[in-house]
Short mmCIF file of C-alpha atoms and ligand atoms in Angstrom, two decimals:
data_model
loop_
_atom_site.label_atom_id
_atom_site.label_comp_id
_atom_site.label_asym_id
_atom_site.label_seq_id
_atom_site.Cartn_x
_atom_site.Cartn_y
_atom_site.Cartn_z
CA MET E 1 14.26 -1.15 -27.10
CA GLU E 2 15.62 1.82 -25.14
CA LYS E 3 14.24 4.16 -27.84
CA ILE E 4 10.74 2.65 -27.62
CA ILE E 5 10.74 3.06 -23.84
CA GLN E 6 11.96 6.68 -24.03
CA GLN E 7 9.36 7.59 -26.69
CA PHE E 8 6.60 6.06 -24.60
CA LEU E 9 7.73 7.86 -21.43
CA ALA E 10 8.08 11.18 -23.28
CA LEU E 11 4.48 10.88 -24.44
CA VAL E 12 3.23 10.00 -20.95
CA GLU E 13 5.24 12.87 -19.48
CA SER E 14 3.89 15.39 -21.99
CA ARG E 15 0.33 14.44 -21.01
CA ASN E 16 0.93 14.30 -17.25
CA GLN E 17 3.14 17.24 -16.45
CA ASN E 18 3.91 18.05 -12.81
CA GLU E 19 3.08 14.50 -11.74
CA PRO E 20 6.50 13.13 -10.66
CA GLU E 21 5.25 10.24 -8.51
CA PHE E 22 2.94 9.02 -11.28
CA LEU E 23 5.75 9.18 -13.83
CA GLN E 24 8.09 7.32 -11.46
CA ALA E 25 5.57 4.47 -11.13
CA VAL E 26 4.91 4.35 -14.89
CA THR E 27 8.64 4.35 -15.69
CA GLU E 28 9.30 1.33 -13.51
CA VAL E 29 6.50 -0.61 -15.20
CA ALA E 30 7.36 0.54 -18.74
CA GLU E 31 11.01 -0.52 -18.39
CA THR E 32 10.03 -4.10 -17.63
CA VAL E 33 6.70 -4.51 -19.46
CA LEU E 34 7.45 -2.82 -22.83
CA PRO E 35 10.21 -5.33 -23.70
CA TYR E 36 7.72 -8.13 -22.92
CA ILE E 37 5.06 -6.51 -25.13
CA VAL E 38 7.50 -6.18 -28.00
CA GLN E 39 8.29 -9.91 -27.76
CA HIS E 40 4.62 -10.99 -27.74
CA ASP E 41 2.56 -10.48 -30.87
CA ILE E 42 -0.83 -10.51 -29.14
CA TYR E 43 0.06 -7.34 -27.20
CA TYR E 44 2.28 -5.59 -29.72
CA GLY E 45 0.59 -2.79 -31.69
CA GLN E 46 -2.44 -2.64 -29.35
CA ASN E 47 -1.30 0.45 -27.40
CA ILE E 48 -2.19 -1.56 -24.33
CA LEU E 49 0.15 0.18 -21.87
CA LEU E 50 -0.88 3.59 -23.18
CA ARG E 51 -4.48 2.62 -22.40
CA MET E 52 -3.48 1.43 -18.91
CA VAL E 53 -1.78 4.70 -17.93
CA GLU E 54 -4.92 6.69 -18.73
CA PRO E 55 -7.44 6.54 -15.83
CA GLU E 56 -10.90 5.42 -16.87
CA ARG E 57 -12.26 8.25 -14.72
CA VAL E 58 -10.95 10.90 -12.30
CA VAL E 59 -13.32 12.52 -9.83
CA SER E 60 -12.22 15.62 -7.93
CA PHE E 61 -14.51 17.40 -5.51
CA ARG E 62 -14.83 20.00 -2.75
CA VAL E 63 -15.09 18.80 0.84
CA ALA E 64 -16.36 21.59 3.08
CA TRP E 65 -16.76 20.96 6.82
CA ILE E 66 -16.93 22.88 10.11
CA ASP E 67 -14.19 22.50 12.73
CA ASP E 68 -14.55 22.60 16.52
CA GLN E 69 -13.99 26.38 16.51
CA GLU E 70 -16.95 26.64 14.11
CA LYS E 71 -14.63 27.76 11.31
CA ILE E 72 -15.39 26.56 7.79
CA GLN E 73 -12.63 24.36 6.36
CA VAL E 74 -12.27 23.33 2.73
CA ASN E 75 -10.35 20.27 1.53
CA ARG E 76 -10.05 18.58 -1.82
CA GLY E 77 -11.34 15.04 -2.37
CA TYR E 78 -10.47 12.61 -5.17
CA ARG E 79 -11.25 9.19 -6.53
CA ILE E 80 -9.18 7.77 -9.37
CA GLU E 81 -10.98 4.92 -11.16
CA MET E 82 -7.98 3.59 -13.03
CA ASN E 83 -8.87 0.23 -14.58
CA SER E 84 -11.88 -2.09 -14.34
CA ALA E 85 -10.86 -4.79 -16.83
CA ILE E 86 -10.79 -7.63 -14.30
CA GLY E 87 -13.25 -6.39 -11.66
CA PRO E 88 -14.73 -3.36 -9.91
CA TYR E 89 -12.30 -0.59 -8.93
CA LYS E 90 -10.58 -1.40 -5.65
CA GLY E 91 -8.03 0.55 -3.65
CA GLY E 92 -7.66 2.60 -0.51
CA LEU E 93 -8.40 6.15 0.55
CA ARG E 94 -5.50 8.25 1.85
CA PHE E 95 -6.02 11.28 4.12
CA HIS E 96 -2.71 13.17 4.33
CA PRO E 97 -1.66 16.79 3.57
CA SER E 98 0.67 15.51 0.80
CA VAL E 99 -2.22 14.01 -1.21
CA ASN E 100 -2.52 15.37 -4.76
CA LEU E 101 -3.39 14.04 -8.20
CA SER E 102 0.13 12.75 -8.88
CA VAL E 103 0.31 10.74 -5.66
CA LEU E 104 -3.13 9.21 -6.13
CA LYS E 105 -2.54 8.38 -9.81
CA PHE E 106 0.70 6.60 -8.93
CA LEU E 107 -1.10 4.63 -6.24
CA ALA E 108 -4.05 3.80 -8.53
CA PHE E 109 -1.68 2.68 -11.30
CA GLU E 110 0.27 0.41 -8.93
CA GLN E 111 -3.03 -0.95 -7.67
CA ILE E 112 -3.94 -2.34 -11.13
CA PHE E 113 -0.95 -4.70 -11.08
CA LYS E 114 -1.14 -5.48 -7.37
CA ASN E 115 -4.81 -6.45 -7.53
CA SER E 116 -4.18 -8.59 -10.58
CA LEU E 117 -1.36 -10.40 -8.74
CA THR E 118 -3.70 -11.41 -5.90
CA THR E 119 -5.59 -13.63 -8.40
CA LEU E 120 -8.85 -12.06 -7.15
CA PRO E 121 -11.24 -10.21 -9.50
CA MET E 122 -10.46 -6.59 -8.58
CA GLY E 123 -9.71 -3.58 -10.80
CA GLY E 124 -7.49 -0.69 -9.72
CA GLY E 125 -8.48 2.55 -8.00
CA LYS E 126 -7.35 4.94 -5.28
CA GLY E 127 -8.66 8.07 -3.63
CA GLY E 128 -8.35 10.39 -0.71
CA SER E 129 -7.96 13.96 0.41
CA ASP E 130 -5.38 16.49 1.56
CA PHE E 131 -7.18 16.47 4.94
CA ASP E 132 -4.87 15.74 7.90
CA PRO E 133 -6.58 13.69 10.64
CA LYS E 134 -3.59 14.27 12.97
CA GLY E 135 -4.49 16.60 15.82
CA LYS E 136 -8.21 16.65 14.92
CA SER E 137 -10.89 15.67 17.41
CA ASP E 138 -13.05 12.59 16.76
CA THR E 139 -16.02 14.82 15.94
CA GLU E 140 -13.96 16.83 13.44
CA VAL E 141 -12.86 13.61 11.75
CA MET E 142 -16.47 12.42 11.69
CA ARG E 143 -17.75 15.67 10.16
CA PHE E 144 -15.01 15.55 7.54
CA CYS E 145 -15.73 11.90 6.66
CA GLN E 146 -19.46 12.62 6.38
CA SER E 147 -18.86 15.55 4.04
CA PHE E 148 -16.35 13.52 1.98
CA MET E 149 -18.79 10.62 1.58
CA THR E 150 -21.68 12.95 0.72
CA GLU E 151 -20.00 13.41 -2.65
CA LEU E 152 -18.12 10.12 -2.98
CA PHE E 153 -21.20 7.92 -2.44
CA ARG E 154 -22.55 8.57 -5.94
CA HIS E 155 -19.37 7.19 -7.56
CA ILE E 156 -18.91 3.97 -5.55
CA GLY E 157 -20.87 0.80 -4.83
CA PRO E 158 -20.31 -2.90 -4.05
CA ASN E 159 -20.20 -3.78 -7.77
CA ARG E 160 -18.66 -0.53 -8.98
CA ASP E 161 -15.89 0.78 -6.73
CA ILE E 162 -15.01 -0.45 -3.23
CA PRO E 163 -12.60 1.81 -1.30
CA ALA E 164 -10.59 0.77 1.78
CA GLY E 165 -8.12 2.45 4.16
CA ASP E 166 -4.58 3.73 3.58
CA ILE E 167 -2.45 6.37 5.31
CA GLY E 168 -4.66 8.35 7.71
CA VAL E 169 -7.70 6.14 7.10
CA GLY E 170 -8.04 3.43 9.72
CA SER E 171 -10.97 1.71 11.42
CA ARG E 172 -12.31 4.98 12.90
CA GLU E 173 -12.49 6.70 9.50
CA ILE E 174 -13.89 3.61 7.72
CA GLY E 175 -16.65 3.51 10.37
CA TYR E 176 -17.67 7.14 9.79
CA LEU E 177 -17.49 6.76 6.00
CA PHE E 178 -19.57 3.57 6.05
CA GLY E 179 -22.16 5.11 8.37
CA GLN E 180 -22.67 8.06 6.04
CA TYR E 181 -22.85 5.85 2.92
CA LYS E 182 -25.48 3.65 4.57
CA ARG E 183 -27.49 6.68 5.61
CA LEU E 184 -27.41 8.23 2.11
CA LYS E 185 -28.18 5.02 0.21
CA ASN E 186 -30.43 3.39 2.82
CA GLU E 187 -28.60 0.13 2.07
CA PHE E 188 -26.31 -2.14 4.09
CA THR E 189 -23.80 -3.34 1.50
CA GLY E 190 -20.11 -4.21 1.38
CA VAL E 191 -19.16 -0.89 -0.20
CA LEU E 192 -16.00 -0.42 1.88
CA THR E 193 -13.49 -2.93 3.21
CA GLY E 194 -11.65 -2.72 6.51
CA LYS E 195 -15.00 -2.62 8.32
CA GLY E 196 -15.39 -3.65 11.97
CA VAL E 197 -15.85 -7.39 12.39
CA SER E 198 -19.33 -7.02 13.93
CA TRP E 199 -20.59 -5.06 10.89
CA GLY E 200 -19.24 -6.91 7.89
CA GLY E 201 -15.46 -6.77 8.32
CA SER E 202 -13.11 -9.71 7.89
CA LEU E 203 -10.90 -11.17 10.57
CA ILE E 204 -7.20 -10.61 9.73
CA ARG E 205 -7.95 -7.55 7.53
CA PRO E 206 -6.17 -5.14 9.94
CA GLU E 207 -3.18 -7.49 10.09
CA ALA E 208 -3.17 -8.48 6.41
CA THR E 209 -0.77 -5.99 4.81
CA GLY E 210 1.85 -6.25 7.55
CA TYR E 211 1.58 -10.03 7.86
CA GLY E 212 1.61 -10.35 4.06
CA VAL E 213 4.87 -8.39 3.71
CA VAL E 214 6.54 -10.71 6.18
CA TYR E 215 5.10 -13.84 4.52
CA PHE E 216 6.39 -12.62 1.16
CA THR E 217 9.82 -11.76 2.59
CA GLU E 218 9.96 -15.21 4.20
CA ASN E 219 9.07 -16.81 0.83
CA MET E 220 11.83 -14.81 -0.83
CA LEU E 221 14.38 -15.81 1.82
CA ASN E 222 13.27 -19.48 1.78
CA HIS E 223 13.72 -19.52 -2.00
CA HIS E 224 17.32 -18.44 -1.37
CA LYS E 225 17.75 -21.07 1.39
CA ASP E 226 17.43 -18.64 4.29
CA SER E 227 14.67 -17.50 6.69
CA ILE E 228 13.56 -14.64 8.93
CA ASP E 229 14.17 -16.61 12.13
CA GLY E 230 16.91 -15.01 14.23
CA LYS E 231 17.30 -11.96 11.99
CA THR E 232 17.50 -8.33 13.08
CA VAL E 233 14.82 -6.27 11.35
CA VAL E 234 14.42 -2.50 10.96
CA ILE E 235 10.93 -1.25 10.16
CA SER E 236 9.92 2.31 9.27
CA GLY E 237 6.50 3.74 10.10
CA SER E 238 4.40 2.89 13.12
CA GLY E 239 0.95 2.76 11.58
CA ASN E 240 -1.19 -0.16 10.50
CA VAL E 241 1.30 -1.85 8.17
CA ALA E 242 4.37 -1.33 10.38
CA GLN E 243 2.64 -2.55 13.55
CA PHE E 244 1.51 -5.86 12.08
CA ALA E 245 4.74 -6.42 10.15
CA ALA E 246 6.51 -6.10 13.51
CA GLU E 247 4.04 -8.52 15.12
CA LYS E 248 4.59 -11.18 12.43
CA CYS E 249 8.40 -10.74 12.58
CA ASN E 250 8.20 -11.47 16.31
CA HIS E 251 6.02 -14.56 15.63
CA LEU E 252 8.65 -15.86 13.19
CA GLY E 253 11.55 -15.42 15.62
CA ALA E 254 13.10 -12.17 14.36
CA LYS E 255 14.13 -9.18 16.47
CA VAL E 256 12.54 -5.85 15.46
CA VAL E 257 14.72 -2.96 16.65
CA THR E 258 13.10 0.14 15.13
CA LEU E 259 9.82 1.85 14.23
CA SER E 260 9.36 5.46 13.15
CA ASP E 261 6.93 8.28 12.44
CA SER E 262 7.26 11.58 10.63
CA SER E 263 9.08 13.07 13.68
CA GLY E 264 11.95 10.57 13.80
CA TYR E 265 12.72 7.00 14.75
CA LEU E 266 12.68 4.79 17.80
CA HIS E 267 15.58 2.40 18.40
CA ASP E 268 15.20 -0.33 21.00
CA LYS E 269 18.22 -2.57 20.68
CA ASP E 270 16.74 -5.16 23.05
CA GLY E 271 13.95 -5.69 20.53
CA ILE E 272 10.34 -4.47 20.39
CA ASN E 273 8.80 -7.65 21.76
CA GLU E 274 5.10 -8.52 22.02
CA GLU E 275 4.54 -6.58 25.24
CA LYS E 276 6.28 -3.45 23.96
CA LEU E 277 4.44 -3.66 20.65
CA ALA E 278 1.09 -3.87 22.47
CA HIS E 279 2.07 -0.66 24.27
CA ILE E 280 2.90 1.04 20.94
CA MET E 281 -0.45 -0.06 19.47
CA HIS E 282 -2.22 1.47 22.45
CA LEU E 283 -0.20 4.71 22.21
CA LYS E 284 -0.79 5.09 18.46
CA ASN E 285 -4.28 3.66 17.93
CA VAL E 286 -6.08 4.52 21.18
CA GLU E 287 -4.26 7.48 22.75
CA ARG E 288 -3.21 8.78 19.29
CA LYS E 289 0.16 9.91 20.68
CA ARG E 290 3.52 10.32 18.97
CA LEU E 291 5.95 7.39 18.93
CA SER E 292 8.47 9.21 21.15
CA ALA E 293 6.05 8.70 24.08
CA TYR E 294 7.41 5.09 24.15
CA LEU E 295 10.42 6.36 26.11
CA GLU E 296 8.19 7.29 29.07
CA LYS E 297 7.63 3.57 29.69
CA TYR E 298 10.85 2.16 28.20
CA PRO E 299 13.56 4.74 28.96
CA LYS E 300 16.41 2.42 27.85
CA ALA E 301 15.35 2.88 24.21
CA SER E 302 16.38 5.95 22.16
CA PHE E 303 14.46 8.32 19.91
CA PHE E 304 16.28 10.11 17.07
CA PRO E 305 14.31 13.19 15.94
CA GLY E 306 14.35 13.98 12.22
CA LYS E 307 16.33 10.84 11.32
CA ARG E 308 15.57 7.68 9.34
CA VAL E 309 15.77 4.09 10.54
CA TRP E 310 18.07 2.93 7.72
CA GLU E 311 21.22 3.91 9.62
CA VAL E 312 20.60 1.10 12.13
CA PRO E 313 22.49 -2.11 11.18
CA CYS E 314 20.12 -4.94 10.21
CA ASP E 315 19.67 -8.14 8.19
CA ILE E 316 16.24 -7.18 6.82
CA ALA E 317 14.66 -3.77 6.16
CA LEU E 318 10.90 -3.32 5.83
CA PRO E 319 9.94 0.20 4.70
CA CYS E 320 6.33 0.58 5.86
CA ALA E 321 5.72 4.37 5.98
CA THR E 322 5.42 6.18 2.65
CA GLN E 323 6.72 6.72 -0.90
CA ASN E 324 10.38 7.61 -1.54
CA GLU E 325 11.34 7.26 2.11
CA LEU E 326 14.45 5.20 1.30
CA GLU E 327 16.91 7.01 -0.98
CA ILE E 328 20.27 6.14 -2.49
CA GLY E 329 22.28 7.28 0.55
CA ASP E 330 20.10 5.07 2.77
CA ALA E 331 20.55 2.15 0.36
CA ARG E 332 24.33 2.56 0.48
CA THR E 333 24.25 2.50 4.29
CA LEU E 334 22.07 -0.63 4.32
CA VAL E 335 24.37 -2.43 1.87
CA ALA E 336 27.47 -1.36 3.82
CA ASN E 337 25.83 -2.79 6.96
CA ASN E 338 25.24 -6.15 5.21
CA CYS E 339 21.47 -5.95 4.91
CA LYS E 340 20.29 -9.04 2.99
CA ALA E 341 16.67 -8.35 2.05
CA ILE E 342 14.19 -5.51 1.54
CA GLY E 343 10.43 -6.12 1.75
CA GLU E 344 8.33 -3.11 0.81
CA GLY E 345 5.27 -2.67 3.04
CA ALA E 346 4.64 0.86 1.80
CA ASN E 347 3.91 1.73 -1.83
CA MET E 348 7.04 2.78 -3.77
CA PRO E 349 9.10 3.53 -0.63
CA CYS E 350 12.46 2.97 -2.36
CA THR E 351 13.65 5.41 -5.02
CA PRO E 352 14.75 3.97 -8.40
CA GLU E 353 18.42 4.69 -7.56
CA ALA E 354 18.10 2.82 -4.26
CA ILE E 355 16.53 -0.19 -6.03
CA THR E 356 19.34 -0.28 -8.59
CA HIS E 357 21.89 -0.20 -5.78
CA PHE E 358 20.21 -3.13 -4.01
CA LYS E 359 20.07 -5.18 -7.20
CA SER E 360 23.68 -4.54 -8.13
CA ASN E 361 24.81 -5.58 -4.65
CA GLY E 362 22.85 -8.83 -4.47
CA VAL E 363 20.29 -7.63 -1.90
CA PHE E 364 16.96 -9.44 -2.37
CA TYR E 365 14.37 -6.78 -3.12
CA ALA E 366 10.58 -7.30 -2.99
CA PRO E 367 8.58 -4.50 -4.67
CA GLY E 368 5.47 -3.28 -2.85
CA LYS E 369 3.02 -4.23 -5.54
CA ALA E 370 3.90 -7.87 -4.80
CA SER E 371 4.92 -7.80 -1.14
CA ASN E 372 2.19 -5.52 0.23
CA ALA E 373 -0.66 -7.08 -1.77
CA GLY E 374 -1.89 -9.00 1.30
CA GLY E 375 -4.04 -6.06 2.41
CA VAL E 376 -6.05 -5.81 -0.76
CA ALA E 377 -6.13 -9.61 -1.01
CA VAL E 378 -7.93 -9.86 2.33
CA SER E 379 -10.12 -6.93 1.26
CA GLY E 380 -11.08 -9.18 -1.67
CA LEU E 381 -11.82 -11.94 0.84
CA GLU E 382 -13.92 -9.47 2.86
CA MET E 383 -15.94 -8.73 -0.29
CA ALA E 384 -16.42 -12.46 -0.88
CA GLN E 385 -17.64 -12.96 2.71
CA ASN E 386 -20.02 -9.98 2.37
CA SER E 387 -21.50 -11.50 -0.80
CA LEU E 388 -21.87 -14.89 0.91
CA ARG E 389 -23.21 -13.20 4.08
CA TYR E 390 -20.84 -15.47 5.97
CA ASN E 391 -17.65 -15.06 8.05
CA TRP E 392 -14.57 -17.23 7.83
CA THR E 393 -12.48 -17.90 10.94
CA ARG E 394 -9.17 -16.20 11.69
CA GLU E 395 -7.28 -19.35 10.74
CA GLN E 396 -9.17 -19.73 7.45
CA VAL E 397 -8.43 -16.15 6.39
CA ASP E 398 -4.79 -16.33 7.52
CA ASP E 399 -4.30 -19.58 5.57
CA LYS E 400 -5.79 -18.00 2.45
CA LEU E 401 -3.51 -14.97 2.93
CA LYS E 402 -0.44 -17.20 3.22
CA ASP E 403 -1.47 -19.09 0.07
CA ILE E 404 -2.03 -15.88 -1.88
CA MET E 405 1.36 -14.43 -0.85
CA SER E 406 3.03 -17.70 -1.82
CA ASP E 407 1.21 -17.68 -5.21
CA ILE E 408 2.33 -14.09 -5.82
CA HIS E 409 5.89 -15.13 -5.02
CA SER E 410 5.60 -18.03 -7.50
CA SER E 411 4.30 -15.64 -10.19
CA CYS E 412 7.32 -13.39 -9.60
CA LEU E 413 9.62 -16.40 -10.01
CA HIS E 414 7.83 -17.44 -13.20
CA PHE E 415 8.06 -14.07 -14.95
CA GLY E 416 11.13 -12.65 -13.18
CA GLU E 417 13.82 -15.20 -14.03
CA GLU E 418 16.89 -13.38 -15.40
CA LYS E 419 20.20 -15.11 -16.03
CA GLY E 420 19.75 -17.47 -13.09
CA ASN E 421 18.61 -14.68 -10.71
CA ILE E 422 15.13 -13.46 -9.85
CA ASN E 423 14.21 -9.89 -10.77
CA TYR E 424 11.13 -9.45 -8.56
CA VAL E 425 10.26 -6.08 -10.13
CA LYS E 426 10.11 -7.58 -13.60
CA GLY E 427 8.28 -10.67 -12.33
CA ALA E 428 5.60 -8.68 -10.49
CA ASN E 429 5.06 -6.18 -13.29
CA ILE E 430 4.72 -8.75 -16.06
CA ALA E 431 2.61 -11.19 -14.04
CA GLY E 432 0.25 -8.34 -13.06
CA PHE E 433 0.19 -6.98 -16.60
CA VAL E 434 -0.65 -10.20 -18.46
CA LYS E 435 -3.98 -10.87 -16.75
CA VAL E 436 -5.23 -7.29 -17.13
CA ALA E 437 -3.99 -6.99 -20.72
CA ASP E 438 -5.69 -10.24 -21.73
CA ALA E 439 -8.99 -9.00 -20.26
CA MET E 440 -8.64 -5.63 -22.00
CA LEU E 441 -7.98 -7.28 -25.35
CA ALA E 442 -11.01 -9.55 -24.93
CA GLN E 443 -13.25 -6.58 -24.08
CA GLY E 444 -12.35 -4.54 -27.17
CA VAL E 445 -11.36 -0.89 -27.43
CA VAL E 446 -13.30 0.71 -24.56
P1 NDP H 1 -0.90 4.66 8.65
O1 NDP H 1 -1.54 5.99 8.48
O2 NDP H 1 -1.52 3.68 9.55
O3 NDP H 1 0.63 4.84 9.08
C1 NDP H 1 1.52 5.57 8.30
C2 NDP H 1 2.84 5.63 9.03
O4 NDP H 1 3.82 6.19 8.16
C3 NDP H 1 2.81 6.53 10.26
O5 NDP H 1 3.71 6.05 11.21
C4 NDP H 1 3.25 7.87 9.69
O6 NDP H 1 3.82 8.75 10.66
C5 NDP H 1 4.29 7.43 8.70
N1 NDP H 1 4.40 8.42 7.63
C6 NDP H 1 3.42 8.83 6.78
N2 NDP H 1 3.86 9.78 5.94
C7 NDP H 1 5.16 9.97 6.28
C8 NDP H 1 6.16 10.81 5.78
N3 NDP H 1 5.94 11.65 4.75
N4 NDP H 1 7.40 10.72 6.35
C9 NDP H 1 7.65 9.86 7.38
N5 NDP H 1 6.72 9.04 7.90
C10 NDP H 1 5.50 9.09 7.35
O7 NDP H 1 -0.78 4.07 7.15
P2 NDP H 1 -0.58 2.56 6.70
O8 NDP H 1 0.29 1.85 7.68
O9 NDP H 1 -1.91 2.02 6.35
O10 NDP H 1 0.21 2.75 5.32
C11 NDP H 1 1.64 2.81 5.26
C12 NDP H 1 2.09 2.52 3.84
O11 NDP H 1 1.61 1.22 3.42
C13 NDP H 1 1.56 3.48 2.76
O12 NDP H 1 2.54 3.62 1.75
C14 NDP H 1 0.36 2.74 2.19
O13 NDP H 1 0.04 3.17 0.88
C15 NDP H 1 0.89 1.32 2.21
N6 NDP H 1 -0.13 0.28 2.15
C16 NDP H 1 -1.11 0.22 3.10
C17 NDP H 1 -2.05 -0.78 3.05
C18 NDP H 1 -3.08 -0.97 4.12
O14 NDP H 1 -3.77 -2.00 4.10
N7 NDP H 1 -3.21 -0.07 5.09
C19 NDP H 1 -2.10 -1.74 1.93
C20 NDP H 1 -0.95 -1.64 1.04
C21 NDP H 1 -0.04 -0.64 1.15
P3 NDP H 1 2.97 10.00 11.20
O15 NDP H 1 1.93 9.38 12.08
O16 NDP H 1 3.93 10.85 11.89
O17 NDP H 1 2.38 10.65 9.96
#
């Protein structure tokens, strides 16, 4: 089996050189899915995984715009349309200086499995730009978004490809992108998700990824006869996912003691309660300040520049910032400090070595493609509401989100059973794979 996996990965590597993040994501899937394919005649010999790692389409384009000093700026825009076997392409847009083809292909590949796990009819896609919204004025962000959409609009549509937000793309950016799409097409359609509630958005969409991670982590703990209540939680990041993961942890009786940004981390050992979290949301989302500004109002807390949250002792760790933010040294520290569970809010935040260390030390580990699927699930619910021209209540959407996260957890149990333990990586990968593979086989070689 090892030889089959190595041959497959060597082929993928030879065709995708200089794409380390993409290869990392493919390796994790290949190691768990290829053995399953070999054991199942309907998939064996169909080159099904080789077809899945090849994007159906990659669009790369110039985004020229004028900054506030009237200087011409040029960024690079992308959309990866990875797989449409079970529905139109669906996945976020990321605006961050680190964006390149490798990062977006890894995200689009993960999205295939994640979207399949939600049980909703959505294919996999991802896109974005190396544009950095940080430090830009609102009008600069608007001009950039308008220029970006002036090319992207011809590749997307409510039945073709429906982008959403990701790092650097929040409600402000979705608004500008939607406005430009509507102007170019002269159509009001549900072409983006994460829209404002008064113009087609779904209640609970902003909260969905963060809440979903916590629901999944609670499912995982409940399955092992434990719960989040009373636990100490460290969270990295302080953006959309981190903020709402912290909110749901508070609702469920846990104490959140950290958040972070790319400058360092905040440690409040008394806990970031509801009132303090509301202050952080205002600082980050309205004033667009750095996290360290928290100390101006709460001077008893500490900020550690250039450091990571994983050194703070905890029961549960929720990485909610970015890929490969939790490495083997961090994993060793977490294990040494008796951390019991990891729930990935970000995509691929733990390195393969860190994951192996968690597994071999009995730490429950929830991979992002299962645990952070709540965001795209509620995006799917937003699409359904747009088609119905109807809005569900907050409670209705939250109940559906809880059910979906619980169903994803059950799928992981079903496919992830391994010598009496649950391998959530294997469970998520195989459960996501089966539905897409079956659809691809039914649709022929296309
Ligand atoms: P935001 O842009 O709202 O927040 C990102 C946060 O992560 C910020 O605090 C940011 O700090 C920090 N961060 C980003 N890059 C780095 C870095 N290289 N090193 C340290 N910190 C960093 O993004 P989201 O909260 O939406 O996304 C966070 C993660 O969750 C991503 O991996 C995303 O792919 C994933 N995700 C998001 C979903 C969603 O619905 N939004 C859905 C599923 C997954 P700073 O401000 O300093 O850059």
